[in-house]
Amino acid sequence: MNILLTGGAGYIGSHTAVVLVEAAHRVVLLDNLSNSRQEVLSNLERITGENIPFVKGDVRDTTLVRQVLEQHDIHAVIHFAGLKAVGESVQAPMDYYANNVQGTISLLQAMEDCGVRRLIFSSSATVYGIPQYLPIDEAHPTHPTNPYGRNKRHIEEMLGDIAGSDRTWRIVSLRYFNPVGAHDSGLIGEMPRGIPNNLMPYIVDVATGNLSHLSVFGNDYDTIDGTGVRDYIHVMDLAEGHRSALDYLDTRAPTMSLFNLGTGNGFSVLRMVQAFEAASGKKIPYRFAPRRPGDVAACYAKADKAAIELGWKATRTLEEMCASAWNYRSPSTKTKTP
Ligand code: NAD
Ligand code: UDP
């Protein structure tokens, strides 16, 4: 199939591109590079041995998206493009609505115009808000607690309305838990700009010496060791989830469906530090700090629906997540061979 990946130069999009090319799909990347780097493209070529078509542009440019859909005879779109920092979304909600919601409307208009009605949307576990029970299944109520999460939920509602209005649409919304790690080559991975907000890239920055220590936000939660628990998933497992979702779209999907992509396991912050130290041989100094506003004690997925309906399961271990994250960023251990 010919697949358009909006935001395809980003962290999850680039790993998904590798998996799809290896599965003999033809992929086209559209990205405005607002949160990614041009060098990802040459590294993708080194990994896959293919020259992947890239269009530098904004998903809000409906005319451009229409041209790309037509020129490349696109069958399905995976929509990764968007802004994703929760804290920033509280500070600048308009930017988030403009980019994430308006961007999706623009894409959907172009798709409708071109008769492309197969879509996979990058959603987030953030849509659930404060867990009412664990593990979180897809029937869990959605009460997002910040503008980023509300963007995702609004988009899912919009997608449901569109799927309801025209039975020829096939739409899958994937609610990611906490993606971490990198491709084994060490050529692509997660490289946030500035000081990372998320745990794994922060730990990696401490390991490289860019940051002095990790602040562990809260040690008095009702969890195994008092620190926050999350469902970390290897980005290559997540990428493979998209391949399964594409097969599903093409064969047996209803007009609209939702899936959690997680492992079903929760790990605490201290467990993550310990696993990373073991995988990297680096000491990660940490200090306990107050809870981060808006954080929940624990959040992890019930992953059964994706296993049953998509035939997909995460298989990689916590050790593999940490080792690959370190391989990508380590100055000395980088293999740098596809
Ligand atoms: P990322 O920032 O690495 O990738 C997003 C890409 O989209 C970037 O390359 C950016 O340049 C591009 N982009 C942003 N706005 C654009 C626009 N208007 N037009 C064209 N390109 C645009 O983020 P990621 O981690 O790869 O996330 C991909 C998707 O998954 C996002 O929608 C994000 O909200 C969602 N998600 C991510 C996580 C996570 O922890 N990484 C968790 C849940 C959901
Ligand atoms: N965390 C932390 N220090 C950091 C970043 C994160 O202790 O510098 C904790 C955070 O409180 C949460 C877990 O690590 O318990 C995962 O946080 P992240 O921001 O990566 O994911 P999210 O909270 O969005 O699921």
mmCIF file of C-alpha atoms and ligand atoms in Angstrom:
data_model
loop_
_atom_site.group_PDB
_atom_site.id
_atom_site.type_symbol
_atom_site.label_atom_id
_atom_site.label_comp_id
_atom_site.label_asym_id
_atom_site.label_seq_id
_atom_site.Cartn_x
_atom_site.Cartn_y
_atom_site.Cartn_z
ATOM 1 C CA MET A 1 0.000 0.000 0.000
ATOM 2 C CA ASN A 2 1.053 3.638 -0.478
ATOM 3 C CA ILE A 3 0.934 5.274 2.939
ATOM 4 C CA LEU A 4 1.269 8.948 3.857
ATOM 5 C CA LEU A 5 2.849 9.593 7.262
ATOM 6 C CA THR A 6 2.142 13.125 8.466
ATOM 7 C CA GLY A 7 4.775 14.042 11.058
ATOM 8 C CA GLY A 8 6.776 11.161 9.582
ATOM 9 C CA ALA A 9 10.170 12.693 10.410
ATOM 10 C CA GLY A 10 9.321 12.700 14.123
ATOM 11 C CA TYR A 11 10.105 10.149 16.801
ATOM 12 C CA ILE A 12 7.262 7.657 16.344
ATOM 13 C CA GLY A 13 6.714 8.414 12.647
ATOM 14 C CA SER A 14 10.319 7.638 11.682
ATOM 15 C CA HIS A 15 10.294 4.263 13.463
ATOM 16 C CA THR A 16 6.955 3.435 11.877
ATOM 17 C CA ALA A 17 8.374 4.325 8.456
ATOM 18 C CA VAL A 18 11.098 1.691 8.943
ATOM 19 C CA VAL A 19 8.604 -1.003 9.913
ATOM 20 C CA LEU A 20 6.289 -0.209 7.003
ATOM 21 C CA VAL A 21 9.077 -0.151 4.402
ATOM 22 C CA GLU A 22 10.279 -3.508 5.739
ATOM 23 C CA ALA A 23 6.718 -4.796 5.288
ATOM 24 C CA ALA A 24 6.892 -3.738 1.602
ATOM 25 C CA HIS A 25 4.628 -0.705 1.935
ATOM 26 C CA ARG A 26 5.589 2.446 0.065
ATOM 27 C CA VAL A 27 5.688 5.411 2.445
ATOM 28 C CA VAL A 28 5.716 9.160 1.884
ATOM 29 C CA LEU A 29 6.609 11.543 4.712
ATOM 30 C CA LEU A 30 5.062 14.990 5.155
ATOM 31 C CA ASP A 31 6.566 17.084 7.941
ATOM 32 C CA ASN A 32 7.179 20.759 8.607
ATOM 33 C CA LEU A 33 10.270 19.832 10.686
ATOM 34 C CA SER A 34 9.021 22.001 13.576
ATOM 35 C CA ASN A 35 10.096 19.260 15.991
ATOM 36 C CA SER A 36 12.390 17.053 13.914
ATOM 37 C CA ARG A 37 15.565 17.218 11.885
ATOM 38 C CA GLN A 38 16.362 16.818 8.217
ATOM 39 C CA GLU A 39 19.120 14.271 9.048
ATOM 40 C CA VAL A 40 16.421 11.760 10.027
ATOM 41 C CA LEU A 41 15.740 11.347 6.311
ATOM 42 C CA SER A 42 19.266 10.255 5.372
ATOM 43 C CA ASN A 43 19.351 7.965 8.397
ATOM 44 C CA LEU A 44 16.068 6.378 7.307
ATOM 45 C CA GLU A 45 17.662 5.776 3.934
ATOM 46 C CA ARG A 46 20.667 4.111 5.587
ATOM 47 C CA ILE A 47 18.415 1.841 7.629
ATOM 48 C CA THR A 48 15.967 0.841 4.910
ATOM 49 C CA GLY A 49 18.177 1.130 1.825
ATOM 50 C CA GLU A 50 15.370 3.089 0.201
ATOM 51 C CA ASN A 51 14.994 6.678 -0.801
ATOM 52 C CA ILE A 52 11.789 7.565 1.052
ATOM 53 C CA PRO A 53 9.902 10.473 -0.551
ATOM 54 C CA PHE A 54 9.768 13.490 1.767
ATOM 55 C CA VAL A 55 7.627 16.606 1.453
ATOM 56 C CA LYS A 56 8.522 19.545 3.690
ATOM 57 C CA GLY A 57 5.225 21.190 4.481
ATOM 58 C CA ASP A 58 2.434 21.802 6.921
ATOM 59 C CA VAL A 59 -0.553 19.544 7.327
ATOM 60 C CA ARG A 60 -2.695 22.694 7.620
ATOM 61 C CA ASP A 61 -1.903 23.441 3.976
ATOM 62 C CA THR A 62 -4.907 21.564 2.549
ATOM 63 C CA THR A 63 -3.915 22.203 -1.060
ATOM 64 C CA LEU A 64 -0.471 20.741 -0.479
ATOM 65 C CA VAL A 65 -1.887 17.681 1.293
ATOM 66 C CA ARG A 66 -4.310 17.149 -1.595
ATOM 67 C CA GLN A 67 -1.411 17.310 -4.083
ATOM 68 C CA VAL A 68 0.604 14.777 -2.072
ATOM 69 C CA LEU A 69 -2.341 12.375 -1.822
ATOM 70 C CA GLU A 70 -2.895 12.533 -5.582
ATOM 71 C CA GLN A 71 0.726 12.540 -6.744
ATOM 72 C CA HIS A 72 1.656 9.502 -4.672
ATOM 73 C CA ASP A 73 -1.626 7.627 -5.156
ATOM 74 C CA ILE A 74 -2.031 7.324 -1.382
ATOM 75 C CA HIS A 75 -4.300 4.560 0.007
ATOM 76 C CA ALA A 76 -4.082 5.344 3.720
ATOM 77 C CA VAL A 77 -2.771 8.048 6.032
ATOM 78 C CA ILE A 78 -1.155 7.742 9.452
ATOM 79 C CA HIS A 79 -1.532 11.089 11.183
ATOM 80 C CA PHE A 80 1.336 11.673 13.628
ATOM 81 C CA ALA A 81 1.798 15.414 13.001
ATOM 82 C CA GLY A 82 1.052 17.524 16.038
ATOM 83 C CA LEU A 83 2.400 19.266 19.100
ATOM 84 C CA LYS A 84 2.735 17.010 22.132
ATOM 85 C CA ALA A 85 4.010 18.804 25.252
ATOM 86 C CA VAL A 86 1.377 18.808 27.984
ATOM 87 C CA GLY A 87 2.859 21.760 29.914
ATOM 88 C CA GLU A 88 3.220 23.868 26.777
ATOM 89 C CA SER A 89 -0.408 23.125 25.867
ATOM 90 C CA VAL A 90 -1.482 24.708 29.164
ATOM 91 C CA GLN A 91 0.622 27.813 28.430
ATOM 92 C CA ALA A 92 -0.349 28.150 24.756
ATOM 93 C CA PRO A 93 -3.673 26.342 24.191
ATOM 94 C CA MET A 94 -4.426 28.271 20.986
ATOM 95 C CA ASP A 95 -1.267 26.910 19.346
ATOM 96 C CA TYR A 96 -2.366 23.417 20.281
ATOM 97 C CA TYR A 97 -5.907 23.794 18.950
ATOM 98 C CA ALA A 98 -4.608 25.474 15.786
ATOM 99 C CA ASN A 99 -1.973 22.850 15.071
ATOM 100 C CA ASN A 100 -3.603 19.669 16.323
ATOM 101 C CA VAL A 101 -7.336 20.182 15.742
ATOM 102 C CA GLN A 102 -7.100 22.489 12.722
ATOM 103 C CA GLY A 103 -4.325 20.316 11.267
ATOM 104 C CA THR A 104 -6.567 17.258 11.467
ATOM 105 C CA ILE A 105 -9.506 19.109 9.897
ATOM 106 C CA SER A 106 -7.271 20.185 7.018
ATOM 107 C CA LEU A 107 -6.030 16.628 6.508
ATOM 108 C CA LEU A 108 -9.563 15.200 6.606
ATOM 109 C CA GLN A 109 -10.763 17.754 4.052
ATOM 110 C CA ALA A 110 -7.950 16.825 1.686
ATOM 111 C CA MET A 111 -8.593 13.105 2.219
ATOM 112 C CA GLU A 112 -12.308 13.529 1.564
ATOM 113 C CA ASP A 113 -11.595 15.546 -1.599
ATOM 114 C CA CYS A 114 -9.288 12.811 -2.894
ATOM 115 C CA GLY A 115 -11.453 9.887 -1.822
ATOM 116 C CA VAL A 116 -8.795 8.549 0.584
ATOM 117 C CA ARG A 117 -10.804 7.207 3.524
ATOM 118 C CA ARG A 118 -8.337 5.078 5.486
ATOM 119 C CA LEU A 119 -6.854 6.802 8.535
ATOM 120 C CA ILE A 120 -4.828 5.866 11.598
ATOM 121 C CA PHE A 121 -4.713 8.602 14.217
ATOM 122 C CA SER A 122 -2.046 9.038 16.918
ATOM 123 C CA SER A 123 -4.009 9.456 20.118
ATOM 124 C CA SER A 124 -2.778 9.225 23.674
ATOM 125 C CA ALA A 125 -3.517 7.633 27.033
ATOM 126 C CA THR A 126 -3.787 11.257 28.193
ATOM 127 C CA VAL A 127 -7.405 11.195 26.958
ATOM 128 C CA TYR A 128 -8.364 9.068 29.973
ATOM 129 C CA GLY A 129 -7.353 11.645 32.582
ATOM 130 C CA ILE A 130 -7.234 10.468 36.192
ATOM 131 C CA PRO A 131 -7.608 6.666 36.184
ATOM 132 C CA GLN A 132 -10.851 5.484 37.765
ATOM 133 C CA TYR A 133 -9.555 1.894 37.693
ATOM 134 C CA LEU A 134 -6.473 -0.008 36.534
ATOM 135 C CA PRO A 135 -5.511 -1.366 34.102
ATOM 136 C CA ILE A 136 -7.189 1.144 31.809
ATOM 137 C CA ASP A 137 -9.271 -0.427 29.054
ATOM 138 C CA GLU A 138 -10.759 1.352 26.047
ATOM 139 C CA ALA A 139 -14.143 1.648 27.804
ATOM 140 C CA HIS A 140 -12.608 3.751 30.586
ATOM 141 C CA PRO A 141 -14.270 7.214 30.685
ATOM 142 C CA THR A 142 -12.308 10.011 29.016
ATOM 143 C CA HIS A 143 -11.815 13.141 31.107
ATOM 144 C CA PRO A 144 -8.546 14.675 29.885
ATOM 145 C CA THR A 145 -7.068 17.183 32.310
ATOM 146 C CA ASN A 146 -5.138 19.477 29.939
ATOM 147 C CA PRO A 147 -5.529 21.120 26.503
ATOM 148 C CA TYR A 148 -3.271 18.552 24.768
ATOM 149 C CA GLY A 149 -5.435 15.677 26.009
ATOM 150 C CA ARG A 150 -8.608 17.595 25.118
ATOM 151 C CA ASN A 151 -7.231 18.125 21.572
ATOM 152 C CA LYS A 152 -6.855 14.371 21.226
ATOM 153 C CA ARG A 153 -10.305 13.683 22.613
ATOM 154 C CA HIS A 154 -11.953 16.355 20.411
ATOM 155 C CA ILE A 155 -10.250 14.858 17.368
ATOM 156 C CA GLU A 156 -11.433 11.363 18.270
ATOM 157 C CA GLU A 157 -15.006 12.688 18.599
ATOM 158 C CA MET A 158 -14.696 14.420 15.237
ATOM 159 C CA LEU A 159 -13.401 11.206 13.664
ATOM 160 C CA GLY A 160 -16.348 9.300 15.148
ATOM 161 C CA ASP A 161 -18.780 11.792 13.612
ATOM 162 C CA ILE A 162 -17.131 11.532 10.197
ATOM 163 C CA ALA A 163 -17.092 7.737 10.314
ATOM 164 C CA GLY A 164 -20.780 7.852 11.292
ATOM 165 C CA SER A 165 -21.649 10.097 8.372
ATOM 166 C CA ASP A 166 -20.109 7.978 5.621
ATOM 167 C CA ARG A 167 -19.784 4.218 5.948
ATOM 168 C CA THR A 168 -16.875 4.081 3.498
ATOM 169 C CA TRP A 169 -14.464 5.572 6.044
ATOM 170 C CA ARG A 170 -12.180 3.255 8.025
ATOM 171 C CA ILE A 171 -10.582 5.024 10.989
ATOM 172 C CA VAL A 172 -8.459 3.628 13.809
ATOM 173 C CA SER A 173 -7.421 5.753 16.772
ATOM 174 C CA LEU A 174 -4.409 4.384 18.636
ATOM 175 C CA ARG A 175 -4.015 5.525 22.224
ATOM 176 C CA TYR A 176 -0.314 5.290 22.980
ATOM 177 C CA PHE A 177 0.933 4.850 26.532
ATOM 178 C CA ASN A 178 4.611 5.862 27.138
ATOM 179 C CA PRO A 179 6.823 5.254 24.097
ATOM 180 C CA VAL A 180 10.564 4.980 24.838
ATOM 181 C CA GLY A 181 13.682 3.505 23.250
ATOM 182 C CA ALA A 182 15.020 3.586 19.719
ATOM 183 C CA HIS A 183 15.767 1.558 16.602
ATOM 184 C CA ASP A 184 18.611 -0.936 17.154
ATOM 185 C CA SER A 185 20.835 0.840 14.609
ATOM 186 C CA GLY A 186 21.130 3.856 16.911
ATOM 187 C CA LEU A 187 20.480 6.050 13.862
ATOM 188 C CA ILE A 188 17.008 7.267 14.817
ATOM 189 C CA GLY A 189 15.491 7.849 18.235
ATOM 190 C CA GLU A 190 14.058 10.452 20.539
ATOM 191 C CA MET A 191 15.886 13.799 20.645
ATOM 192 C CA PRO A 192 13.754 16.457 22.348
ATOM 193 C CA ARG A 193 14.713 20.095 21.965
ATOM 194 C CA GLY A 194 15.868 21.739 25.223
ATOM 195 C CA ILE A 195 15.395 20.174 28.640
ATOM 196 C CA PRO A 196 13.260 17.036 28.331
ATOM 197 C CA ASN A 197 9.881 16.851 30.035
ATOM 198 C CA ASN A 198 9.628 13.080 29.872
ATOM 199 C CA LEU A 199 11.381 10.608 32.107
ATOM 200 C CA MET A 200 13.443 8.502 29.682
ATOM 201 C CA PRO A 201 15.031 11.353 27.681
ATOM 202 C CA TYR A 202 15.739 13.133 30.975
ATOM 203 C CA ILE A 203 17.523 10.040 32.335
ATOM 204 C CA VAL A 204 19.521 9.792 29.098
ATOM 205 C CA ASP A 205 20.577 13.440 29.434
ATOM 206 C CA VAL A 206 21.804 12.719 32.964
ATOM 207 C CA ALA A 207 23.741 9.706 31.647
ATOM 208 C CA THR A 208 25.448 11.794 28.954
ATOM 209 C CA GLY A 209 26.363 14.446 31.546
ATOM 210 C CA ASN A 210 24.151 17.131 29.974
ATOM 211 C CA LEU A 211 22.131 17.269 33.193
ATOM 212 C CA SER A 212 23.468 16.746 36.711
ATOM 213 C CA HIS A 213 20.737 14.615 38.238
ATOM 214 C CA LEU A 214 17.165 13.424 37.851
ATOM 215 C CA SER A 215 14.432 14.983 39.983
ATOM 216 C CA VAL A 216 12.031 12.218 40.923
ATOM 217 C CA PHE A 217 8.638 13.896 41.146
ATOM 218 C CA GLY A 218 7.029 12.472 44.279
ATOM 219 C CA ASN A 219 7.983 9.517 46.488
ATOM 220 C CA ASP A 220 4.794 9.304 48.508
ATOM 221 C CA TYR A 221 2.397 7.874 45.922
ATOM 222 C CA ASP A 222 0.458 4.741 46.736
ATOM 223 C CA THR A 223 2.677 2.591 44.482
ATOM 224 C CA ILE A 224 5.259 -0.149 44.952
ATOM 225 C CA ASP A 225 8.047 2.276 46.003
ATOM 226 C CA GLY A 226 6.166 5.583 46.284
ATOM 227 C CA THR A 227 7.165 6.854 42.823
ATOM 228 C CA GLY A 228 4.935 7.226 39.765
ATOM 229 C CA VAL A 229 4.116 4.137 37.700
ATOM 230 C CA ARG A 230 3.662 4.176 33.908
ATOM 231 C CA ASP A 231 3.285 1.765 31.004
ATOM 232 C CA TYR A 232 6.516 2.204 29.011
ATOM 233 C CA ILE A 233 6.428 0.694 25.542
ATOM 234 C CA HIS A 234 9.339 0.182 23.131
ATOM 235 C CA VAL A 235 8.896 2.497 20.146
ATOM 236 C CA MET A 236 9.543 -0.412 17.741
ATOM 237 C CA ASP A 237 6.682 -2.360 19.317
ATOM 238 C CA LEU A 238 4.539 0.739 18.917
ATOM 239 C CA ALA A 239 5.636 1.082 15.277
ATOM 240 C CA GLU A 240 4.648 -2.541 14.655
ATOM 241 C CA GLY A 241 1.238 -1.763 16.145
ATOM 242 C CA HIS A 242 0.690 0.623 13.228
ATOM 243 C CA ARG A 243 1.539 -2.099 10.725
ATOM 244 C CA SER A 244 -1.073 -4.354 12.358
ATOM 245 C CA ALA A 245 -3.600 -1.508 12.402
ATOM 246 C CA LEU A 246 -3.050 -0.962 8.660
ATOM 247 C CA ASP A 247 -3.765 -4.642 7.946
ATOM 248 C CA TYR A 248 -6.864 -4.354 10.116
ATOM 249 C CA LEU A 249 -8.047 -1.223 8.266
ATOM 250 C CA ASP A 250 -7.732 -3.000 4.988
ATOM 251 C CA THR A 251 -9.431 -6.250 5.921
ATOM 252 C CA ARG A 252 -11.850 -6.231 8.825
ATOM 253 C CA ALA A 253 -12.131 -2.830 10.515
ATOM 254 C CA PRO A 254 -15.481 -1.213 11.288
ATOM 255 C CA THR A 255 -15.848 2.463 10.336
ATOM 256 C CA MET A 256 -14.232 3.671 13.591
ATOM 257 C CA SER A 257 -12.305 1.865 16.298
ATOM 258 C CA LEU A 258 -10.078 2.681 19.261
ATOM 259 C CA PHE A 259 -7.163 0.708 20.681
ATOM 260 C CA ASN A 260 -4.759 1.088 23.571
ATOM 261 C CA LEU A 261 -1.148 0.491 22.557
ATOM 262 C CA GLY A 262 0.663 -0.381 25.756
ATOM 263 C CA THR A 263 2.311 -3.406 27.350
ATOM 264 C CA GLY A 264 -0.093 -3.871 30.249
ATOM 265 C CA ASN A 265 2.828 -3.549 32.719
ATOM 266 C CA GLY A 266 3.571 -0.610 34.972
ATOM 267 C CA PHE A 267 7.077 0.376 36.087
ATOM 268 C CA SER A 268 7.978 2.935 38.746
ATOM 269 C CA VAL A 269 10.430 5.801 38.269
ATOM 270 C CA LEU A 270 12.979 4.098 40.524
ATOM 271 C CA ARG A 271 12.608 0.827 38.603
ATOM 272 C CA MET A 272 13.290 2.763 35.382
ATOM 273 C CA VAL A 273 16.416 4.321 36.890
ATOM 274 C CA GLN A 274 17.637 0.913 38.024
ATOM 275 C CA ALA A 275 16.953 -0.695 34.617
ATOM 276 C CA PHE A 276 18.691 2.144 32.797
ATOM 277 C CA GLU A 277 21.746 1.931 35.072
ATOM 278 C CA ALA A 278 21.986 -1.801 34.422
ATOM 279 C CA ALA A 279 21.640 -1.380 30.649
ATOM 280 C CA SER A 280 24.067 1.532 30.302
ATOM 281 C CA GLY A 281 26.565 0.955 33.094
ATOM 282 C CA LYS A 282 26.025 4.619 34.025
ATOM 283 C CA LYS A 283 25.100 5.896 37.467
ATOM 284 C CA ILE A 284 21.999 8.093 37.424
ATOM 285 C CA PRO A 285 22.089 10.428 40.431
ATOM 286 C CA TYR A 286 18.593 11.403 41.552
ATOM 287 C CA ARG A 287 16.893 13.522 44.191
ATOM 288 C CA PHE A 288 13.342 13.324 45.395
ATOM 289 C CA ALA A 289 11.338 16.421 44.515
ATOM 290 C CA PRO A 290 7.706 17.443 45.079
ATOM 291 C CA ARG A 291 5.005 15.816 42.975
ATOM 292 C CA ARG A 292 4.582 17.345 39.507
ATOM 293 C CA PRO A 293 1.213 19.122 39.271
ATOM 294 C CA GLY A 294 -1.300 17.088 37.280
ATOM 295 C CA ASP A 295 0.578 13.763 37.652
ATOM 296 C CA VAL A 296 -1.260 10.609 38.631
ATOM 297 C CA ALA A 297 0.160 7.832 40.798
ATOM 298 C CA ALA A 298 -0.175 5.057 38.248
ATOM 299 C CA CYS A 299 -1.362 4.613 34.684
ATOM 300 C CA TYR A 300 -1.089 1.431 32.634
ATOM 301 C CA ALA A 301 -3.042 -0.201 29.881
ATOM 302 C CA LYS A 302 -5.206 -3.201 29.478
ATOM 303 C CA ALA A 303 -3.761 -4.277 26.152
ATOM 304 C CA ASP A 304 -6.095 -7.207 25.374
ATOM 305 C CA LYS A 305 -8.247 -5.519 22.729
ATOM 306 C CA ALA A 306 -5.270 -4.885 20.434
ATOM 307 C CA ALA A 307 -4.053 -8.441 21.005
ATOM 308 C CA ILE A 308 -7.416 -9.961 20.084
ATOM 309 C CA GLU A 309 -8.531 -7.684 17.254
ATOM 310 C CA LEU A 310 -5.251 -6.431 15.761
ATOM 311 C CA GLY A 311 -3.236 -9.561 16.544
ATOM 312 C CA TRP A 312 -0.550 -7.292 18.022
ATOM 313 C CA LYS A 313 1.338 -7.459 21.305
ATOM 314 C CA ALA A 314 4.367 -5.607 22.650
ATOM 315 C CA THR A 315 7.229 -8.101 23.021
ATOM 316 C CA ARG A 316 10.340 -6.083 23.890
ATOM 317 C CA THR A 317 11.589 -5.900 27.482
ATOM 318 C CA LEU A 318 12.328 -2.956 29.735
ATOM 319 C CA GLU A 319 16.030 -3.791 29.370
ATOM 320 C CA GLU A 320 15.745 -3.518 25.572
ATOM 321 C CA MET A 321 13.966 -0.169 25.900
ATOM 322 C CA CYS A 322 16.751 1.226 28.093
ATOM 323 C CA ALA A 323 19.624 -0.283 26.102
ATOM 324 C CA SER A 324 18.305 1.068 22.794
ATOM 325 C CA ALA A 325 17.614 4.532 24.252
ATOM 326 C CA TRP A 326 21.207 4.617 25.482
ATOM 327 C CA ASN A 327 22.647 3.193 22.249
ATOM 328 C CA TYR A 328 21.016 6.063 20.350
ATOM 329 C CA ARG A 329 22.478 8.794 22.537
ATOM 330 C CA SER A 330 25.671 7.326 23.985
ATOM 331 C CA PRO A 331 28.842 8.942 22.624
ATOM 332 C CA SER A 332 30.852 5.702 22.926
ATOM 333 C CA THR A 333 28.638 2.667 22.471
ATOM 334 C CA LYS A 334 26.846 3.752 19.339
ATOM 335 C CA THR A 335 26.821 0.995 16.734
ATOM 336 C CA LYS A 336 25.585 3.305 13.987
ATOM 337 C CA THR A 337 25.121 0.464 11.568
ATOM 338 C CA PRO A 338 21.733 -0.319 10.136
HETATM 339 P P1 NAD B 1 7.363 14.281 17.370
HETATM 340 O O1 NAD B 1 7.269 15.707 17.765
HETATM 341 O O2 NAD B 1 8.693 13.619 17.402
HETATM 342 O O3 NAD B 1 6.752 14.070 15.916
HETATM 343 C C1 NAD B 1 5.705 14.876 15.421
HETATM 344 C C2 NAD B 1 6.165 15.396 14.065
HETATM 345 O O4 NAD B 1 5.126 16.214 13.523
HETATM 346 C C3 NAD B 1 7.412 16.276 14.154
HETATM 347 O O5 NAD B 1 8.379 15.792 13.238
HETATM 348 C C4 NAD B 1 6.927 17.684 13.767
HETATM 349 O O6 NAD B 1 7.920 18.389 13.054
HETATM 350 C C5 NAD B 1 5.721 17.352 12.917
HETATM 351 N N1 NAD B 1 4.680 18.375 12.903
HETATM 352 C C6 NAD B 1 4.111 19.017 13.949
HETATM 353 N N2 NAD B 1 3.145 19.842 13.515
HETATM 354 C C7 NAD B 1 3.091 19.705 12.171
HETATM 355 C C8 NAD B 1 2.279 20.294 11.154
HETATM 356 N N3 NAD B 1 1.343 21.192 11.445
HETATM 357 N N4 NAD B 1 2.490 19.933 9.871
HETATM 358 C C9 NAD B 1 3.452 19.013 9.553
HETATM 359 N N5 NAD B 1 4.247 18.432 10.481
HETATM 360 C C10 NAD B 1 4.058 18.774 11.772
HETATM 361 O O7 NAD B 1 6.312 13.481 18.278
HETATM 362 P P2 NAD B 1 6.111 11.918 18.439
HETATM 363 O O8 NAD B 1 6.532 11.540 19.797
HETATM 364 O O9 NAD B 1 6.647 11.210 17.264
HETATM 365 O O10 NAD B 1 4.513 11.878 18.420
HETATM 366 C C11 NAD B 1 3.781 11.583 17.254
HETATM 367 C C12 NAD B 1 2.304 11.649 17.590
HETATM 368 O O11 NAD B 1 2.025 10.741 18.638
HETATM 369 C C13 NAD B 1 1.818 13.019 18.082
HETATM 370 O O12 NAD B 1 0.543 13.274 17.534
HETATM 371 C C14 NAD B 1 1.734 12.859 19.580
HETATM 372 O O13 NAD B 1 0.759 13.694 20.143
HETATM 373 C C15 NAD B 1 1.350 11.391 19.698
HETATM 374 N N6 NAD B 1 1.743 10.788 20.978
HETATM 375 C C16 NAD B 1 3.062 10.815 21.363
HETATM 376 C C17 NAD B 1 3.426 10.275 22.597
HETATM 377 C C18 NAD B 1 4.863 10.326 23.083
HETATM 378 O O14 NAD B 1 5.088 10.178 24.285
HETATM 379 N N7 NAD B 1 5.859 10.499 22.226
HETATM 380 C C19 NAD B 1 2.455 9.689 23.432
HETATM 381 C C20 NAD B 1 1.140 9.667 22.990
HETATM 382 C C21 NAD B 1 0.793 10.220 21.763
HETATM 383 N N1 UDP B 2 9.179 11.912 36.082
HETATM 384 C C1 UDP B 2 10.118 12.244 37.035
HETATM 385 N N2 UDP B 2 11.098 13.126 36.695
HETATM 386 C C2 UDP B 2 11.189 13.692 35.456
HETATM 387 C C3 UDP B 2 10.219 13.339 34.482
HETATM 388 C C4 UDP B 2 9.226 12.456 34.841
HETATM 389 O O1 UDP B 2 10.070 11.756 38.153
HETATM 390 O O2 UDP B 2 12.096 14.511 35.223
HETATM 391 C C5 UDP B 2 8.120 10.944 36.430
HETATM 392 C C6 UDP B 2 6.712 11.503 36.317
HETATM 393 O O3 UDP B 2 6.338 12.133 37.524
HETATM 394 C C7 UDP B 2 5.898 10.238 36.011
HETATM 395 C C8 UDP B 2 6.882 9.385 35.195
HETATM 396 O O4 UDP B 2 8.183 9.891 35.489
HETATM 397 O O5 UDP B 2 5.619 9.542 37.216
HETATM 398 C C9 UDP B 2 6.646 9.464 33.688
HETATM 399 O O6 UDP B 2 6.622 10.827 33.298
HETATM 400 P P1 UDP B 2 6.549 11.260 31.774
HETATM 401 O O7 UDP B 2 6.477 12.748 31.736
HETATM 402 O O8 UDP B 2 7.641 10.596 31.019
HETATM 403 O O9 UDP B 2 5.179 10.595 31.252
HETATM 404 P P2 UDP B 2 3.645 10.936 31.651
HETATM 405 O O10 UDP B 2 3.619 11.428 33.061
HETATM 406 O O11 UDP B 2 3.210 11.946 30.676
HETATM 407 O O12 UDP B 2 2.942 9.630 31.517
#
